[in-house]
Short mmCIF file of C-alpha atoms in Angstrom, two decimals:
data_model
loop_
_atom_site.label_atom_id
_atom_site.label_comp_id
_atom_site.label_asym_id
_atom_site.label_seq_id
_atom_site.Cartn_x
_atom_site.Cartn_y
_atom_site.Cartn_z
CA MET A 1 0.00 0.00 0.00
CA GLU A 2 1.25 3.47 -0.83
CA SER A 3 2.63 5.36 2.14
CA ARG A 4 1.50 8.71 0.70
CA LEU A 5 -1.68 9.91 2.39
CA GLU A 6 -4.28 11.96 0.60
CA ILE A 7 -6.39 13.83 3.16
CA ARG A 8 -9.95 14.64 2.22
CA THR A 9 -12.18 16.60 4.55
CA LYS A 10 -15.40 16.69 2.55
CA SER A 11 -18.56 16.09 4.54
CA ARG A 12 -19.35 12.55 3.45
CA GLU A 13 -20.14 9.30 5.22
CA ALA A 14 -16.87 7.97 6.60
CA ALA A 15 -17.57 4.44 5.51
CA SER A 16 -19.20 5.23 2.16
CA VAL A 17 -18.48 2.83 -0.69
CA LYS A 18 -16.51 4.15 -3.64
CA GLU A 19 -18.46 5.08 -6.78
CA GLU A 20 -18.69 2.35 -9.38
CA GLY A 21 -15.56 2.17 -11.50
CA GLU A 22 -13.25 3.51 -8.79
CA ARG A 23 -10.60 1.08 -7.58
CA GLU A 24 -9.36 1.02 -4.02
CA VAL A 25 -6.24 -0.71 -2.76
CA LEU A 26 -7.09 -2.74 0.35
CA GLU A 27 -4.50 -3.93 2.86
CA PRO A 28 -5.24 -7.06 4.93
CA VAL A 29 -5.65 -6.56 8.68
CA SER A 30 -2.99 -8.57 10.51
CA PRO A 31 -4.16 -11.72 12.33
CA THR A 32 -3.51 -10.16 15.75
CA GLY A 33 -5.34 -7.02 14.65
CA GLN A 34 -8.33 -9.16 13.75
CA TYR A 35 -8.27 -10.85 17.17
CA PHE A 36 -8.32 -7.49 18.98
CA GLY A 37 -11.10 -6.16 16.75
CA SER A 38 -13.46 -9.12 16.85
CA SER A 39 -17.02 -9.37 18.12
CA VAL A 40 -15.85 -11.13 21.31
CA LEU A 41 -12.72 -9.09 22.08
CA SER A 42 -12.28 -5.38 21.44
CA LEU A 43 -9.29 -3.65 23.03
CA SER A 44 -8.31 0.01 22.88
CA ILE A 45 -5.49 2.12 24.28
CA LEU A 46 -6.09 5.37 26.15
CA GLY A 47 -3.07 7.67 26.06
CA VAL A 48 -3.19 10.73 28.34
CA LEU A 49 -0.91 13.75 27.90
CA GLU A 50 -0.87 16.24 30.77
CA PHE A 51 -0.02 19.92 30.33
CA ASP A 52 1.05 22.67 32.74
CA ALA A 53 -0.56 25.39 30.61
CA PRO A 54 -4.20 25.78 29.53
CA ILE A 55 -5.44 24.55 26.17
CA ASP A 56 -7.46 27.36 24.56
CA ASN A 57 -9.07 27.87 21.17
CA SER A 58 -5.70 28.75 19.65
CA PHE A 59 -4.45 25.18 20.13
CA PRO A 60 -3.96 23.85 16.57
CA THR A 61 -5.90 20.60 16.92
CA ILE A 62 -7.04 20.18 13.32
CA PRO A 63 -3.72 21.28 11.73
CA PHE A 64 -1.88 18.91 14.09
CA LEU A 65 -4.10 15.98 13.12
CA GLN A 66 -3.94 16.79 9.42
CA ASP A 67 -0.24 17.60 9.12
CA ALA A 68 1.34 15.41 11.81
CA PHE A 69 -0.99 12.63 12.99
CA LEU A 70 -2.75 11.29 9.88
CA PRO A 71 0.37 11.03 7.70
CA ILE A 72 2.03 8.69 10.23
CA ASN A 73 0.23 5.61 8.96
CA PRO A 74 -2.51 4.99 6.37
CA ARG A 75 -4.42 3.01 9.02
CA PHE A 76 -5.25 6.28 10.76
CA SER A 77 -7.44 7.16 7.77
CA SER A 78 -8.86 3.67 7.24
CA ILE A 79 -11.59 1.47 8.65
CA MET A 80 -11.68 -2.29 9.06
CA SER A 81 -13.92 -3.71 6.38
CA HIS A 82 -15.55 -7.09 5.82
CA TRP A 83 -15.81 -6.20 2.14
CA GLN A 84 -13.36 -6.72 -0.67
CA VAL A 85 -13.39 -5.48 -4.27
CA THR A 86 -13.27 -8.09 -7.04
CA SER A 87 -13.88 -7.19 -10.70
CA ASN A 88 -15.64 -3.96 -9.71
CA GLU A 89 -18.06 -5.90 -7.51
CA LEU A 90 -18.28 -5.96 -3.73
CA GLN A 91 -18.12 -9.37 -2.10
CA VAL A 92 -18.46 -10.24 1.57
CA VAL A 93 -15.45 -11.91 3.15
CA ASP A 94 -16.55 -15.10 4.90
CA LYS A 95 -16.13 -15.62 8.63
CA LYS A 96 -12.74 -17.27 8.16
CA GLY A 97 -11.55 -14.65 5.66
CA ALA A 98 -9.31 -11.73 6.48
CA LYS A 99 -10.67 -8.28 7.16
CA GLN A 100 -9.26 -5.44 5.12
CA TRP A 101 -8.09 -1.91 5.84
CA LYS A 102 -10.15 0.37 3.60
CA ARG A 103 -9.19 4.02 3.03
CA VAL A 104 -12.09 6.40 3.55
CA ASP A 105 -12.83 10.11 3.52
CA VAL A 106 -11.77 11.84 6.72
CA ARG A 107 -13.74 14.51 8.50
CA LEU A 108 -11.38 15.36 11.36
CA GLU A 109 -13.96 17.35 13.36
CA ASP A 110 -15.98 14.16 13.86
CA HIS A 111 -13.15 12.63 15.86
CA VAL A 112 -12.36 15.54 18.20
CA ASN A 113 -14.32 15.79 21.45
CA VAL A 114 -14.28 18.71 23.90
CA PRO A 115 -16.44 17.88 26.95
CA ILE A 116 -18.17 20.57 29.00
CA PHE A 117 -18.04 20.20 32.79
CA PRO A 118 -20.01 22.31 35.31
CA ASP A 119 -18.41 25.65 36.18
CA GLY A 120 -17.28 26.85 39.59
CA HIS A 121 -14.78 24.18 40.68
CA GLU A 122 -11.11 24.63 41.53
CA SER A 123 -10.30 21.03 40.60
CA TYR A 124 -12.18 18.73 38.28
CA ASP A 125 -10.64 15.41 39.27
CA ASN A 126 -13.97 13.65 39.81
CA TYR A 127 -15.38 14.88 36.51
CA PHE A 128 -12.17 13.90 34.72
CA ASP A 129 -12.18 10.41 36.28
CA ASP A 130 -15.84 9.87 35.38
CA TYR A 131 -15.21 11.02 31.82
CA LEU A 132 -12.20 8.69 31.50
CA THR A 133 -14.37 5.81 32.73
CA LYS A 134 -17.08 6.73 30.25
CA ILE A 135 -14.88 6.81 27.15
CA ALA A 136 -13.00 3.70 28.29
CA MET A 137 -16.21 1.65 28.25
CA GLU A 138 -17.60 3.00 24.97
CA PRO A 139 -16.69 0.76 22.01
CA LEU A 140 -15.19 2.47 18.99
CA PRO A 141 -17.57 1.92 16.05
CA HIS A 142 -15.94 -0.19 13.35
CA ASP A 143 -17.66 1.75 10.56
CA LYS A 144 -15.62 4.84 11.48
CA LEU A 145 -11.96 5.65 11.97
CA LEU A 146 -10.61 3.74 14.95
CA TRP A 147 -9.33 6.69 16.95
CA GLN A 148 -10.59 9.71 18.89
CA ILE A 149 -9.10 12.82 20.51
CA HIS A 150 -10.56 14.25 23.73
CA ILE A 151 -9.45 17.70 24.87
CA ILE A 152 -9.95 18.35 28.59
CA LYS A 153 -9.63 22.06 29.27
CA TYR A 154 -10.30 21.77 33.02
CA PRO A 155 -7.61 21.57 35.75
CA THR A 156 -6.99 18.50 37.90
CA ASN A 157 -4.49 17.84 40.66
CA ASN A 158 -2.08 16.48 38.04
CA ALA A 159 -2.46 18.97 35.20
CA VAL A 160 -3.90 22.29 34.07
CA ALA A 161 -5.23 20.64 30.91
CA SER A 162 -5.12 17.18 29.34
CA LEU A 163 -5.30 15.56 25.94
CA ILE A 164 -6.61 11.99 25.62
CA PHE A 165 -5.94 9.79 22.61
CA LYS A 166 -8.21 6.76 22.25
CA LEU A 167 -6.77 4.32 19.70
CA HIS A 168 -8.08 0.88 18.86
CA HIS A 169 -5.53 -1.88 19.44
CA THR A 170 -5.94 -3.05 15.84
CA LEU A 171 -4.02 0.08 14.78
CA GLY A 172 -0.92 -1.15 16.59
CA ASP A 173 0.53 -2.14 19.96
CA GLY A 174 2.17 0.11 22.54
CA TYR A 175 5.53 0.02 20.75
CA SER A 176 4.00 1.16 17.46
CA LEU A 177 1.80 3.84 18.98
CA MET A 178 4.59 5.22 21.19
CA GLY A 179 6.74 5.44 18.07
CA ALA A 180 3.91 7.31 16.36
CA LEU A 181 3.53 9.68 19.29
CA LEU A 182 7.26 10.41 19.36
CA SER A 183 7.18 11.33 15.68
CA CYS A 184 4.64 14.08 16.50
CA LEU A 185 6.48 15.58 19.49
CA GLN A 186 9.76 17.45 19.94
CA ARG A 187 12.24 18.02 22.74
CA VAL A 188 11.47 21.13 24.75
CA ASP A 189 15.13 22.00 25.38
CA ASN A 190 16.18 21.63 21.73
CA PRO A 191 13.66 20.54 19.07
CA ALA A 192 16.52 19.84 16.66
CA LEU A 193 17.87 17.03 18.84
CA PRO A 194 16.30 13.55 19.00
CA LEU A 195 14.65 12.24 22.14
CA THR A 196 16.70 9.76 24.18
CA PHE A 197 15.62 6.84 26.32
CA PRO A 198 16.80 5.14 29.52
CA SER A 199 19.76 2.87 28.87
CA ARG A 200 19.19 -0.86 28.89
CA HIS A 201 21.86 -3.37 29.86
CA GLN A 202 23.19 -5.32 26.90
CA ARG A 203 25.11 -8.51 27.49
CA SER A 204 28.76 -8.36 26.56
CA ALA A 205 30.46 -10.88 24.27
CA SER A 206 32.17 -12.47 27.27
CA GLU A 207 28.83 -12.92 29.02
CA ARG A 208 27.40 -14.60 25.93
CA ASP A 209 30.50 -16.80 25.58
CA THR A 210 30.23 -17.81 29.22
CA GLU A 211 26.59 -18.66 28.68
CA ASN A 212 27.50 -20.78 25.67
CA ILE A 213 30.09 -22.67 27.71
CA ILE A 214 27.66 -23.26 30.54
CA SER A 215 24.96 -24.38 28.13
CA SER A 216 24.95 -28.15 28.15
CA PHE A 217 22.83 -31.07 27.15
CA ALA A 218 21.22 -31.10 30.61
CA ARG A 219 20.29 -27.45 30.25
CA LYS A 220 18.73 -28.05 26.83
CA VAL A 221 16.73 -30.94 28.23
CA ASN A 222 15.58 -28.68 31.05
CA VAL A 223 14.47 -25.99 28.59
CA ALA A 224 12.60 -28.56 26.53
CA TRP A 225 10.84 -29.94 29.59
CA ASN A 226 9.97 -26.48 30.88
CA SER A 227 8.66 -25.53 27.43
CA LEU A 228 6.31 -28.50 27.32
CA TRP A 229 5.22 -27.83 30.91
CA ASP A 230 4.59 -24.14 30.21
CA PHE A 231 2.73 -24.97 26.99
CA GLY A 232 0.44 -27.36 28.84
CA CYS A 233 -0.13 -24.88 31.68
CA ILE A 234 -1.02 -22.08 29.25
CA ILE A 235 -3.58 -24.32 27.52
CA LEU A 236 -5.12 -25.40 30.83
CA LYS A 237 -5.16 -21.84 32.21
CA SER A 238 -6.76 -20.53 29.06
CA ILE A 239 -9.44 -23.23 28.73
CA LEU A 240 -10.16 -24.91 32.06
CA ILE A 241 -8.39 -23.45 35.09
CA GLU A 242 -9.25 -19.97 36.24
CA ASP A 243 -7.86 -17.97 39.14
CA ASP A 244 -9.62 -18.07 42.49
CA LYS A 245 -12.14 -15.37 43.23
CA THR A 246 -10.34 -13.05 45.62
CA PRO A 247 -10.34 -9.38 46.64
CA ILE A 248 -8.48 -8.70 43.33
CA ARG A 249 -10.67 -10.84 41.06
CA SER A 250 -14.46 -10.91 40.87
CA GLY A 251 -14.79 -13.03 37.74
CA ASN A 252 -17.26 -10.50 36.31
CA GLU A 253 -16.47 -9.38 32.75
CA PHE A 254 -19.21 -6.78 32.45
CA HIS A 255 -18.05 -3.96 34.68
CA ARG A 256 -17.00 -0.33 34.57
CA ILE A 257 -13.40 0.59 35.34
CA GLN A 258 -11.91 3.33 37.47
CA ILE A 259 -8.47 4.69 36.55
CA SER A 260 -5.87 6.47 38.66
CA THR A 261 -2.08 6.80 38.70
CA ILE A 262 0.92 6.86 41.01
CA ALA A 263 4.54 7.81 40.27
CA PHE A 264 7.85 6.38 41.46
CA SER A 265 11.38 7.68 41.00
CA LEU A 266 13.11 5.82 38.16
CA ASP A 267 16.45 6.43 39.88
CA GLN A 268 15.21 4.61 43.00
CA ILE A 269 13.87 1.75 40.87
CA LYS A 270 17.31 1.47 39.25
CA GLN A 271 18.91 1.58 42.70
CA ILE A 272 16.89 -1.49 43.70
CA LYS A 273 17.74 -3.14 40.38
CA ASP A 274 21.49 -2.65 40.86
CA VAL A 275 21.48 -3.91 44.45
CA ILE A 276 19.61 -7.14 43.66
CA GLY A 277 21.07 -7.68 40.19
CA VAL A 278 17.78 -7.80 38.27
CA THR A 279 16.06 -5.72 35.58
CA VAL A 280 13.77 -2.70 35.93
CA ASN A 281 10.87 -4.87 34.74
CA ASP A 282 11.66 -7.41 37.49
CA VAL A 283 11.48 -4.65 40.12
CA ILE A 284 8.18 -3.33 38.73
CA THR A 285 6.68 -6.83 38.67
CA GLY A 286 7.92 -7.50 42.21
CA ILE A 287 6.23 -4.30 43.44
CA ILE A 288 2.96 -5.41 41.83
CA PHE A 289 3.29 -8.91 43.31
CA LEU A 290 3.84 -7.58 46.82
CA GLY A 291 1.25 -4.82 46.50
CA ALA A 292 -1.40 -7.29 45.35
CA ARG A 293 -0.67 -9.65 48.26
CA LEU A 294 -0.76 -6.78 50.78
CA TYR A 295 -4.16 -5.70 49.44
CA MET A 296 -5.54 -9.23 49.50
CA LEU A 297 -4.40 -9.79 53.08
CA GLU A 298 -5.93 -6.48 54.21
CA LYS A 299 -9.26 -7.36 52.64
CA ASP A 300 -9.43 -11.07 53.42
CA MET A 301 -6.87 -13.06 55.39
CA LYS A 302 -8.24 -16.27 53.88
CA SER A 303 -6.96 -15.20 50.47
CA GLU A 304 -3.30 -15.67 51.50
CA ASN A 305 -3.16 -19.09 49.82
CA SER A 306 -5.28 -18.19 46.81
CA ARG A 307 -4.16 -18.79 43.24
CA SER A 308 -3.70 -15.53 41.35
CA THR A 309 -2.03 -14.91 37.99
CA LEU A 310 -0.37 -11.87 36.49
CA LEU A 311 -0.67 -11.72 32.70
CA VAL A 312 2.29 -9.79 31.27
CA MET A 313 1.96 -8.34 27.75
CA LEU A 314 5.35 -8.82 26.08
CA ASN A 315 6.80 -7.08 23.01
CA THR A 316 8.20 -9.86 20.80
CA ARG A 317 10.33 -7.62 18.54
CA ASN A 318 14.03 -8.45 18.85
CA VAL A 319 15.16 -4.81 19.02
CA SER A 320 16.25 -2.30 21.63
CA GLY A 321 14.85 1.22 21.49
CA TYR A 322 12.32 2.76 19.12
CA LYS A 323 12.69 2.99 15.38
CA SER A 324 11.34 5.72 13.12
CA VAL A 325 7.85 5.26 11.71
CA LYS A 326 9.41 5.06 8.24
CA GLU A 327 11.63 2.19 9.36
CA MET A 328 8.73 0.41 11.07
CA MET A 329 6.81 0.56 7.79
CA THR A 330 9.71 -0.91 5.80
CA VAL A 331 9.30 -4.49 4.59
CA GLY A 332 11.65 -6.88 6.38
CA THR A 333 12.44 -4.59 9.31
CA LYS A 334 13.17 -6.11 12.72
CA ALA A 335 10.82 -3.56 14.30
CA PRO A 336 7.65 -3.74 12.20
CA TRP A 337 4.54 -1.67 12.79
CA GLY A 338 1.51 -3.53 14.14
CA ASN A 339 0.76 -5.89 16.99
CA HIS A 340 3.75 -8.07 17.87
CA ILE A 341 3.00 -9.21 21.39
CA ALA A 342 2.67 -12.33 23.51
CA PHE A 343 1.27 -13.04 26.96
CA LEU A 344 3.32 -14.41 29.86
CA GLN A 345 1.33 -16.10 32.62
CA VAL A 346 3.14 -15.59 35.93
CA LEU A 347 1.77 -16.80 39.26
CA VAL A 348 1.63 -14.18 42.02
CA PRO A 349 3.95 -15.66 44.68
CA LYS A 350 2.89 -16.34 48.24
CA PRO A 351 5.17 -15.10 51.05
CA SER A 352 7.43 -17.89 52.31
CA ASN A 353 7.00 -16.66 55.89
CA LYS A 354 3.59 -15.22 56.70
CA GLU A 355 4.76 -13.59 59.91
CA SER A 356 8.00 -12.01 58.68
CA PHE A 357 8.75 -12.12 54.96
CA ASP A 358 11.52 -10.56 52.91
CA PRO A 359 10.09 -8.02 50.41
CA LEU A 360 12.98 -8.76 48.03
CA GLU A 361 11.75 -12.33 47.56
CA PHE A 362 8.89 -10.95 45.44
CA VAL A 363 11.36 -9.25 43.08
CA LEU A 364 13.56 -12.35 42.90
CA SER A 365 10.48 -14.49 42.25
CA ALA A 366 9.50 -12.16 39.42
CA GLN A 367 12.98 -12.41 37.92
CA LYS A 368 13.07 -16.21 38.13
CA SER A 369 9.59 -16.71 36.66
CA ILE A 370 9.87 -14.21 33.83
CA LYS A 371 13.38 -15.31 32.83
CA ALA A 372 12.31 -18.95 32.69
CA LYS A 373 9.24 -18.19 30.61
CA ARG A 374 11.15 -15.92 28.23
CA ASN A 375 13.65 -18.72 27.60
CA SER A 376 10.85 -21.24 27.16
CA LEU A 377 9.69 -22.35 23.73
CA ALA A 378 6.07 -22.27 24.91
CA LEU A 379 5.35 -18.84 23.38
CA PRO A 380 6.34 -19.86 19.82
CA LEU A 381 4.36 -23.09 20.27
CA ILE A 382 1.30 -21.14 21.37
CA GLY A 383 1.76 -18.82 18.40
CA GLN A 384 1.76 -21.79 16.03
CA MET A 385 -1.29 -23.24 17.74
CA LEU A 386 -3.23 -19.96 17.42
CA GLU A 387 -2.26 -19.70 13.75
CA THR A 388 -3.58 -23.24 13.18
CA ILE A 389 -6.85 -22.35 14.93
CA ARG A 390 -7.16 -19.22 12.80
CA LYS A 391 -6.52 -21.17 9.62
CA TYR A 392 -9.20 -23.79 10.24
CA ARG A 393 -11.71 -22.06 12.53
CA GLY A 394 -11.22 -18.35 11.86
CA SER A 395 -10.13 -15.29 13.81
CA GLU A 396 -13.19 -15.27 16.06
CA ALA A 397 -12.16 -18.64 17.53
CA VAL A 398 -8.69 -17.31 18.36
CA ALA A 399 -10.22 -14.15 19.87
CA LYS A 400 -12.37 -16.33 22.16
CA PHE A 401 -9.23 -18.19 23.30
CA ILE A 402 -7.41 -14.92 24.07
CA ARG A 403 -10.45 -13.53 25.88
CA LYS A 404 -10.64 -16.63 28.10
CA THR A 405 -6.92 -16.30 28.81
CA LEU A 406 -7.49 -12.73 29.99
CA ARG A 407 -10.65 -13.58 31.92
CA ASN A 408 -9.08 -16.51 33.79
CA SER A 409 -6.25 -14.35 35.18
CA SER A 410 -6.38 -11.68 37.90
CA ILE A 411 -4.12 -8.82 36.74
CA GLY A 412 -2.97 -7.58 33.34
CA LEU A 413 0.37 -5.75 33.01
CA SER A 414 1.77 -3.77 30.09
CA ASN A 415 4.75 -1.42 30.07
CA ILE A 416 6.62 0.78 27.59
CA ILE A 417 9.69 3.00 27.74
CA GLY A 418 9.27 6.77 27.42
CA PRO A 419 11.82 9.51 26.75
CA VAL A 420 14.22 11.02 29.27
CA GLU A 421 13.69 14.62 28.09
CA GLN A 422 10.53 16.67 28.31
CA MET A 423 8.45 16.67 25.13
CA ALA A 424 6.19 19.28 23.57
CA LEU A 425 3.07 18.87 21.44
CA ALA A 426 2.44 21.82 19.13
CA ASN A 427 4.84 23.87 21.33
CA GLN A 428 2.86 22.89 24.44
CA PRO A 429 5.21 21.22 27.00
CA VAL A 430 3.99 17.82 28.19
CA LYS A 431 4.19 17.58 31.97
CA GLY A 432 3.30 13.90 32.25
CA LEU A 433 1.87 10.96 30.34
CA TYR A 434 0.34 7.56 30.99
CA PHE A 435 -1.77 5.01 29.17
CA MET A 436 -4.32 2.30 29.88
CA VAL A 437 -5.46 -0.75 27.92
CA VAL A 438 -9.26 -1.00 28.05
CA GLY A 439 -11.87 -3.42 26.75
CA ALA A 440 -15.42 -2.57 25.71
CA PRO A 441 -18.00 -3.80 26.34
CA TYR A 442 -16.00 -6.59 28.00
CA ALA A 443 -13.37 -5.87 30.66
CA PRO A 444 -12.01 -9.40 31.26
CA GLN A 445 -9.86 -8.60 34.31
CA SER A 446 -10.62 -6.79 37.57
CA ILE A 447 -7.20 -5.07 37.52
CA ALA A 448 -5.19 -3.68 34.61
CA ILE A 449 -1.83 -2.01 35.25
CA THR A 450 0.31 -0.09 32.78
CA VAL A 451 3.75 1.45 33.27
CA VAL A 452 5.60 4.13 31.30
CA SER A 453 8.81 6.03 32.08
CA TYR A 454 9.10 9.76 31.39
CA MET A 455 11.59 12.37 32.65
CA GLN A 456 13.09 10.00 35.22
CA LYS A 457 9.66 9.15 36.64
CA LEU A 458 7.87 5.84 36.43
CA ARG A 459 4.14 6.46 35.98
CA ILE A 460 1.93 3.54 36.94
CA ALA A 461 -1.71 3.65 35.85
CA VAL A 462 -4.14 1.36 37.64
CA GLY A 463 -7.52 0.47 36.20
CA VAL A 464 -9.77 -1.46 38.59
CA GLU A 465 -13.29 -2.83 38.56
CA LYS A 466 -15.45 0.01 39.85
CA GLY A 467 -17.51 -0.90 42.90
CA PHE A 468 -15.48 -4.05 43.58
CA LEU A 469 -11.94 -2.90 44.34
CA ASP A 470 -10.97 -0.03 46.61
CA LEU A 471 -8.77 1.93 44.18
CA GLN A 472 -7.19 4.21 46.78
CA LYS A 473 -6.34 1.32 49.09
CA PHE A 474 -4.85 -0.68 46.21
CA LYS A 475 -2.67 2.29 45.23
CA MET A 476 -1.60 2.66 48.86
CA CYS A 477 -0.61 -1.04 48.92
CA LEU A 478 1.52 -0.54 45.79
CA GLU A 479 3.21 2.47 47.40
CA ASN A 480 3.82 0.47 50.60
CA ALA A 481 5.27 -2.38 48.53
CA PHE A 482 7.66 0.02 46.80
CA GLN A 483 8.83 1.47 50.13
CA LEU A 484 9.28 -1.99 51.69
CA ILE A 485 11.35 -3.20 48.72
CA LEU A 486 13.43 0.01 48.63
CA GLU A 487 14.14 -0.17 52.37
CA ALA A 488 15.05 -3.86 52.12
CA ALA A 489 17.44 -3.11 49.22
CA ASN A 490 19.09 -0.26 51.17
CA LYS A 491 19.37 -2.46 54.23
CA SER A 492 21.00 -5.16 52.09
CA VAL A 493 23.66 -2.67 50.96
CA VAL A 494 24.39 -1.62 54.56
CA THR A 495 24.62 -5.28 55.68
CA ASP A 496 27.03 -6.10 52.84
CA HIS A 497 29.36 -3.31 54.00
CA ILE A 498 29.45 -4.34 57.64
#
């Protein structure tokens, strides 16, 4: 498909069929895109940009969308269609056939929303939260473009004004959409310079050589056995075995969500990482493990032995850092645009000593579990299995499998890396940002957690089942978990020096 984008803003039906004789190039929707845009599973991403200055009528919303946003990817001016053009006739794709991306006329004003809240309030946090809940639970219509912009001109405790992007997951995963966002924003300190990102440890040649020496037949047998075990567990967890109903899981798919955020110092997270010898993701996962257990014990002591699973959304691209949108759109690239993700099922550990446990054991448990599952061959096997299901039973069958996998777990986790420097959108400095993965009308899990780094802060967004979980208490448990792990890490350093 041509990368050039022709923008039309005539007032026509967005999904209108081309006049007879006109030919339209249709691009197939990727298999994963079809799963996330099916009748049984519809996922979207809410991205929130916070500003320190007001957004007034001079903010160039339409020029920004037309000149910067739409040209990023033709999918932003396309709809998912069940129709295909053959010999100037329209034919319906059967249930097992692939959906197509179809370019349509774009009326930008139809996709920009500016809500009106009651006047006379110093802070509009409650109105903002209710509005976020509302748009999170409203499905994006598939006969229109799969994105929306919401401009919140009212102040909250976190920002003077906010901009919300709602993007359907079929457009791309977090890696793709973050790359798209970065292409629209510039560094505040020097727009001519590129944005940079937190460094990630890369193994040296000597480390890899040592690993190759250590690798033995016994290790390969162990990997093979673990792969088969993990494969079987994933199948059972997705089809038959579901998590216990606990204070963090109701089992109810039809619920409204409530979203809030907390922030941790990235430097302190790295401090913990260096002391224990793990990754930043291990520390984050350990904090969530411990925070979830603290919340469960506060709400119901009987839940201490319950079975609970964290479902980690994993980027499967074998690259470090973001690539340009142009490179992501290049055929054969190692960092392609789209949805390239897998799910890791990780059991939430139980404290080894109920009376006096070591907070660091939750981080070490996270490291051990995630490392083992990353090295397992179960994910490729599952991928092959899903492709076989799609081939013989269609995308809807795969979507049902993924939905059951989500529903049978307790917590969903997704994280992406953000820039170190402050960014600006249309010369408006961005104070903070976060995102949330939402499902409508189904919200399979009672808790969804997302993490993004920005300006040396780690922003954690928590979406919980409204009316079931106590959001403020759960956030407090996460903050307590962070402090307990940080104190334990500092204490470990002091002990090592005695």
